[in-house]
Coordinates of C-alpha atoms and ligand atoms in Angstrom, one line a residue:
T13 CA 116.5 178.8 141.6
M14 CA 118.0 177.0 139.3
L15 CA 116.3 173.8 140.1
T16 CA 113.3 175.6 138.8
R17 CA 115.2 176.6 135.8
V18 CA 115.8 173.3 134.8
K19 CA 112.3 171.7 134.7
Q20 CA 111.0 174.4 133.5
L21 CA 113.8 174.3 130.4
W22 CA 113.8 170.8 130.1
E23 CA 110.0 169.3 131.8
L24 CA 112.1 166.8 133.2
P25 CA 109.9 164.2 134.9
E26 CA 110.5 163.1 138.5
S27 CA 111.1 160.0 137.8
A28 CA 114.1 160.3 135.1
A29 CA 116.1 162.6 137.7
T30 CA 118.8 161.9 139.1
D31 CA 120.6 163.4 141.6
E32 CA 123.5 164.5 139.1
S33 CA 121.1 165.8 136.6
V34 CA 118.6 167.8 138.9
F35 CA 121.9 169.1 140.5
L36 CA 123.8 170.6 137.3
K37 CA 126.5 173.1 137.9
R38 CA 126.3 176.1 136.1
R39 CA 128.9 175.3 133.6
Q40 CA 127.5 171.8 132.8
L41 CA 123.7 172.9 132.1
C42 CA 125.1 176.1 129.8
Q43 CA 127.0 173.0 127.8
A44 CA 124.2 171.3 128.2
I45 CA 121.8 174.5 126.5
A46 CA 124.5 174.8 124.1
A47 CA 124.4 171.0 122.8
G48 CA 120.1 171.9 122.8
P49 CA 117.8 169.5 124.2
I50 CA 114.8 168.7 121.0
L51 CA 111.7 169.7 122.2
L52 CA 109.0 167.7 120.2
G53 CA 105.7 169.1 120.0
S54 CA 102.9 166.4 119.9
T55 CA 104.0 163.6 118.4
A56 CA 101.7 160.5 117.1
G57 CA 102.6 159.3 121.2
G58 CA 101.9 162.1 123.1
A59 CA 103.9 165.5 124.1
A60 CA 107.5 163.9 124.2
T61 CA 110.2 165.4 125.1
A62 CA 113.8 163.6 124.5
W63 CA 117.3 164.6 125.3
A64 CA 119.9 164.9 122.3
A65 CA 122.7 163.4 125.0
A66 CA 122.7 162.9 128.8
A67 CA 123.0 165.7 130.5
G68 CA 125.8 166.3 132.6
D69 CA 127.2 162.4 131.1
P70 CA 131.1 162.4 132.5
T71 CA 132.6 161.5 129.1
A72 CA 130.9 165.0 127.6
D73 CA 134.4 166.5 127.2
L74 CA 135.7 163.3 124.3
Y75 CA 133.1 164.9 122.3
P76 CA 132.7 166.1 119.7
V77 CA 134.9 162.8 117.9
K78 CA 137.3 163.3 114.8
R79 CA 135.4 161.4 111.1
N80 CA 137.8 158.8 110.2
E81 CA 137.1 159.6 106.7
R82 CA 137.4 155.6 105.4
Y83 CA 133.6 155.5 106.2
T84 CA 131.3 157.8 104.8
I85 CA 128.1 157.4 103.2
A86 CA 127.9 157.6 99.0
R87 CA 123.9 158.5 97.5
R88 CA 122.3 159.5 100.9
K89 CA 121.5 162.1 103.4
L90 CA 122.6 161.5 107.4
T91 CA 119.1 161.0 109.2
E92 CA 117.8 164.1 111.0
E93 CA 118.2 163.5 114.6
K94 CA 115.5 163.8 116.1
Y95 CA 113.8 160.7 114.2
A96 CA 116.4 158.8 114.9
I97 CA 116.5 159.6 118.6
T98 CA 112.9 159.3 118.6
Y99 CA 111.7 156.8 116.5
N100 CA 113.1 153.4 118.1
N101 CA 113.2 150.4 118.9
F102 CA 114.3 149.3 122.7
Y103 CA 111.9 146.5 124.2
E104 CA 112.9 147.0 127.8
F105 CA 111.3 150.2 127.4
G106 CA 108.2 148.9 126.2
S107 CA 107.2 147.3 122.9
H108 CA 106.6 150.4 120.3
K109 CA 108.4 152.6 119.0
R110 CA 107.8 155.7 121.1
I111 CA 109.9 155.1 124.0
A112 CA 112.7 157.9 123.9
K113 CA 111.0 160.2 127.2
A114 CA 111.0 156.1 129.2
A115 CA 114.1 155.1 128.5
Q116 CA 115.6 158.5 129.8
K117 CA 115.0 156.0 133.1
L118 CA 117.7 154.0 132.2
K119 CA 120.4 154.7 135.0
I120 CA 124.0 155.1 133.0
R121 CA 126.3 155.2 135.9
P122 CA 128.2 154.1 137.6
W123 CA 128.4 151.1 134.2
T124 CA 130.1 148.3 135.0
V125 CA 131.2 145.8 132.1
T126 CA 131.9 142.4 132.1
F127 CA 134.3 139.9 130.9
D128 CA 134.4 136.3 131.2
G129 CA 133.3 133.0 128.9
L130 CA 136.5 132.1 127.5
V131 CA 139.5 134.2 128.6
E132 CA 142.7 134.9 129.5
K133 CA 141.5 136.6 132.8
Q134 CA 137.5 137.6 133.9
M135 CA 137.1 141.1 133.9
A136 CA 134.8 144.4 135.6
V137 CA 135.7 147.3 134.6
D138 CA 134.0 150.7 135.0
F139 CA 132.6 152.6 131.7
D140 CA 134.7 155.6 132.1
T141 CA 137.9 153.9 132.3
L142 CA 137.1 151.7 129.8
I143 CA 136.4 154.5 127.1
R144 CA 139.3 156.5 127.6
H145 CA 141.4 153.7 126.7
M146 CA 139.9 153.5 123.8
P147 CA 141.1 154.4 120.3
L148 CA 137.4 157.1 119.3
E149 CA 136.8 158.0 116.2
E150 CA 133.4 159.3 114.3
R151 CA 132.0 156.7 111.5
L152 CA 129.0 157.5 109.2
Y153 CA 127.4 154.0 108.7
R154 CA 123.6 153.2 107.0
F155 CA 121.0 151.4 109.8
R156 CA 118.5 148.9 108.4
C157 CA 115.9 147.5 110.3
V158 CA 114.0 144.1 110.3
E159 CA 111.4 145.8 109.9
A160 CA 112.0 148.0 106.5
W161 CA 112.9 150.9 108.4
S162 CA 115.9 152.6 107.6
M163 CA 118.7 156.0 108.8
A164 CA 121.9 156.8 108.1
I165 CA 124.7 157.7 111.7
P166 CA 127.3 159.4 112.3
W167 CA 127.7 156.8 115.3
S168 CA 131.0 158.0 117.8
G169 CA 132.5 155.1 119.4
F170 CA 135.3 152.4 119.1
P171 CA 136.7 149.2 116.3
M172 CA 134.6 146.4 118.6
K173 CA 138.3 144.4 117.5
A174 CA 139.8 147.3 120.1
L175 CA 137.2 146.0 122.8
V176 CA 138.2 142.2 121.5
D177 CA 142.0 142.6 122.2
F178 CA 141.7 144.2 125.0
A179 CA 139.6 141.2 126.1
K180 CA 142.7 138.5 125.4
P181 CA 140.1 135.8 124.3
L182 CA 141.8 132.3 124.7
S183 CA 142.6 130.8 121.0
G184 CA 139.4 128.4 121.1
S185 CA 136.9 131.2 121.3
K186 CA 134.3 131.5 118.2
Y187 CA 131.7 134.1 119.8
V188 CA 131.2 136.5 121.8
V189 CA 127.8 137.0 123.3
M190 CA 126.6 140.8 124.3
E191 CA 123.9 141.0 127.0
T192 CA 121.9 144.1 127.9
A193 CA 121.4 145.7 131.0
Q194 CA 118.5 144.5 133.2
Q195 CA 117.2 147.6 135.7
K196 CA 113.9 145.8 136.8
E197 CA 113.0 149.6 138.9
N198 CA 113.8 151.7 135.5
M199 CA 112.7 149.3 133.0
P200 CA 108.8 148.7 132.5
G201 CA 109.8 145.7 129.9
L202 CA 110.8 143.7 132.0
K203 CA 107.8 143.0 133.6
Q204 CA 106.3 141.6 129.8
F205 CA 107.5 137.5 131.5
W206 CA 107.0 136.3 128.7
Y207 CA 110.3 137.9 127.0
P208 CA 113.6 136.3 126.7
W209 CA 115.4 138.9 129.2
P210 CA 117.7 139.8 129.1
Y211 CA 118.0 141.0 125.8
T212 CA 121.4 138.7 123.8
D213 CA 123.3 138.7 120.8
G214 CA 126.1 138.0 119.2
L215 CA 128.8 137.4 116.3
T216 CA 131.6 135.0 115.6
I217 CA 134.8 136.2 116.1
E218 CA 135.5 137.4 113.0
E219 CA 132.2 139.8 112.6
A220 CA 133.3 141.1 116.3
T221 CA 136.9 141.8 114.4
H222 CA 136.0 142.6 111.1
E223 CA 137.1 146.1 110.7
L224 CA 133.4 147.4 110.4
A225 CA 132.1 146.1 113.0
F226 CA 132.1 149.9 115.4
I227 CA 131.0 150.2 119.8
A228 CA 129.3 152.6 119.1
T229 CA 129.5 155.1 122.7
G230 CA 127.9 158.7 121.2
M231 CA 125.8 160.1 118.3
Y232 CA 125.7 163.2 116.2
G233 CA 128.7 164.3 118.2
K234 CA 128.0 164.1 121.7
P235 CA 127.5 161.0 123.8
I236 CA 124.9 158.7 122.9
P237 CA 121.1 158.9 124.5
R238 CA 120.0 156.1 126.5
Q239 CA 117.0 155.6 124.0
N240 CA 119.8 154.7 121.3
G241 CA 121.9 152.2 124.0
A242 CA 123.8 154.5 126.3
P243 CA 126.3 154.0 127.6
L244 CA 127.2 151.7 125.0
R245 CA 125.6 150.2 121.8
L246 CA 127.0 147.7 118.8
A247 CA 126.8 149.1 115.0
V248 CA 127.3 146.5 112.4
P249 CA 125.8 147.8 109.5
W250 CA 125.6 145.2 107.2
K251 CA 123.5 143.1 109.6
Y252 CA 119.6 144.3 110.6
G253 CA 119.2 146.1 113.3
F254 CA 117.6 144.0 115.9
K255 CA 121.6 142.3 115.9
N256 CA 122.8 146.4 116.8
I257 CA 122.2 145.3 120.6
K258 CA 122.7 148.4 122.7
S259 CA 123.0 149.4 126.6
L260 CA 126.2 146.5 127.2
V261 CA 127.3 145.2 130.4
R262 CA 128.6 142.0 129.0
F263 CA 130.9 140.3 126.9
T264 CA 131.1 136.7 127.3
F265 CA 134.1 134.7 125.4
T266 CA 132.4 130.5 123.7
D267 CA 132.9 128.1 121.7
K268 CA 129.0 127.8 121.2
Q269 CA 126.9 129.5 118.8
P270 CA 124.6 131.5 121.1
V271 CA 121.0 132.1 120.6
G272 CA 119.8 135.3 121.2
Y273 CA 117.3 137.2 121.8
W274 CA 115.0 137.5 118.9
E275 CA 115.9 134.3 117.8
K276 CA 114.4 132.7 120.7
I277 CA 110.9 134.4 120.2
Q278 CA 111.1 133.7 116.1
G279 CA 113.8 131.3 115.2
K280 CA 111.8 131.2 112.5
E281 CA 111.8 134.9 111.6
Y282 CA 114.8 135.6 112.7
G283 CA 118.4 134.7 112.9
F284 CA 122.1 134.0 114.1
W285 CA 123.2 135.3 111.1
A286 CA 120.9 138.2 109.9
N287 CA 123.2 140.0 107.1
V288 CA 120.9 142.4 105.1
N289 CA 119.9 140.4 101.7
P290 CA 117.0 142.4 99.6
K291 CA 116.3 139.2 97.3
V292 CA 115.9 137.2 100.8
D293 CA 112.1 138.5 102.4
H294 CA 110.9 138.2 105.6
P295 CA 108.7 135.5 106.0
R296 CA 105.4 137.9 106.3
W297 CA 106.8 141.4 104.6
T298 CA 109.3 142.1 101.7
Q299 CA 112.7 143.3 101.9
S300 CA 113.6 144.3 98.5
S301 CA 113.0 147.8 99.9
E302 CA 113.0 150.0 103.1
R303 CA 111.5 153.3 104.0
L304 CA 113.9 156.6 105.3
L305 CA 113.1 157.1 108.6
G306 CA 112.3 160.3 108.2
S307 CA 111.0 160.8 105.1
E308 CA 108.1 158.7 103.1
K309 CA 110.4 157.6 100.4
R310 CA 111.3 154.3 99.6
V311 CA 114.5 153.4 98.5
P312 CA 115.7 149.9 97.0
T313 CA 117.7 148.1 100.1
L314 CA 121.1 146.4 99.5
L315 CA 123.1 143.2 99.9
Y316 CA 124.3 143.3 102.8
N317 CA 123.5 147.0 103.2
G318 CA 125.5 148.2 100.8
Y319 CA 128.3 146.8 102.5
A320 CA 129.5 143.1 100.3
E321 CA 132.4 144.7 98.5
E322 CA 133.6 144.8 102.8
V323 CA 132.0 142.0 104.2
A324 CA 131.5 139.2 101.7
G325 CA 134.8 137.1 102.0
L326 CA 133.2 136.9 106.2
Y327 CA 131.1 134.5 104.3
A328 CA 132.7 133.0 101.4
G329 CA 131.2 130.0 101.2
M330 CA 128.1 129.9 103.6
E331 CA 125.4 130.0 101.9
K332 CA 126.0 126.6 100.1
T333 CA 125.5 125.2 103.6
L334 CA 123.2 127.7 105.5
G335 CA 121.3 129.0 102.6
K336 CA 118.3 132.0 103.3
R337 CA 119.6 131.3 107.3
L338 CA 122.7 133.1 106.4
F339 CA 120.1 136.5 105.8
M340 CA 118.1 136.3 108.8
Ligands
MTE564 N1 119.2 146.2 122.2 C1 117.8 146.1 123.1 N2 118.6 145.6 124.4 N3 116.8 146.0 123.0 C2 115.8 146.2 121.5 O1 114.9 146.3 121.5 N4 116.0 146.1 119.8 C3 117.0 146.4 118.7 C4 118.1 146.6 118.1 N5 119.2 146.9 119.9 C5 117.1 146.3 120.7 C6 118.5 146.8 120.9 C7 116.3 147.0 117.0 S1 115.4 145.8 116.7 C8 116.7 147.5 116.3 S2 115.8 148.1 114.8 C9 117.5 148.8 117.2 O2 117.9 148.2 118.4 C10 116.9 150.2 116.6 O3 118.1 151.3 117.1 P1 118.2 152.5 117.5 O4 117.1 152.7 118.1 O5 118.9 153.3 117.9 O6 117.3 152.7 116.4

């Protein structure tokens, strides 16, 4: 039957089966096969089957989106998809890198995004409605984790400015705080009660409306996989990876500088600004170079992760008062 074929093809764990994915229509199944599952042999974490994109995703028809050639990457190759979707940080699914399989439990529909705080009017919007109002494009961005590994990703999505304009913040609003979904039944990491759930992080309004701030809804020309933050996550390429908060359900506008998840855990090592700087080391390791995901190669880290020309103006004069805090 269709059901067994699906299971054989995808090795869909029973626990991860949603009504949607089990009862795929034939047409969708064919699309899914064309998109191609990434079947891995045994990996360090044991045999893993990771999905390149959610089969039956209601936004699948939107992809691939047109590439904006303004945002490409010089002298660096795109990371192979199989690495970007199997080596992740997503603590809601475990505090290690091989969470891709566990993350298939994330329930991504229905998905409501709330806008509140200092806004003209509080709103709760269905993601499928929201995305169809946003100007979608593809951008090639670098990505630099604070742990000194990096990748280069073709994100699909829209400028965060479009979302801020949609939210209509009041003039007194200075920051936007983002929040990740909390699904107790599906996210085993939430049982680690000593972590300050929900995962949150924030940007100044100037940062959030900067042309480089991007909300990613897809990668590699498909809807974004769960392990990478479906159905929408932040991509701010000049900041350390932990600012790139996943699976967003809330945008709160405020006049107070927020304290994010990592700053709450270890404020001496992870701060609000978290701009990439090879000259400001992490207290426990150097930030002067980085390992390219999928290779053993190390390359020098660049100021603002290679985006200094675009973003340095955001921080003009601030190094005097903030010092190293601007870069950690
Ligand atoms: N968002 C949530 N909700 N939970 C997380 O644990 N980890 C962050 C960031 N966003 C994290 C998160 C960190 S430390 C990194 S490096 C990136 O996600 C990793 O993104 P990737 O898995 O798509 O490479």
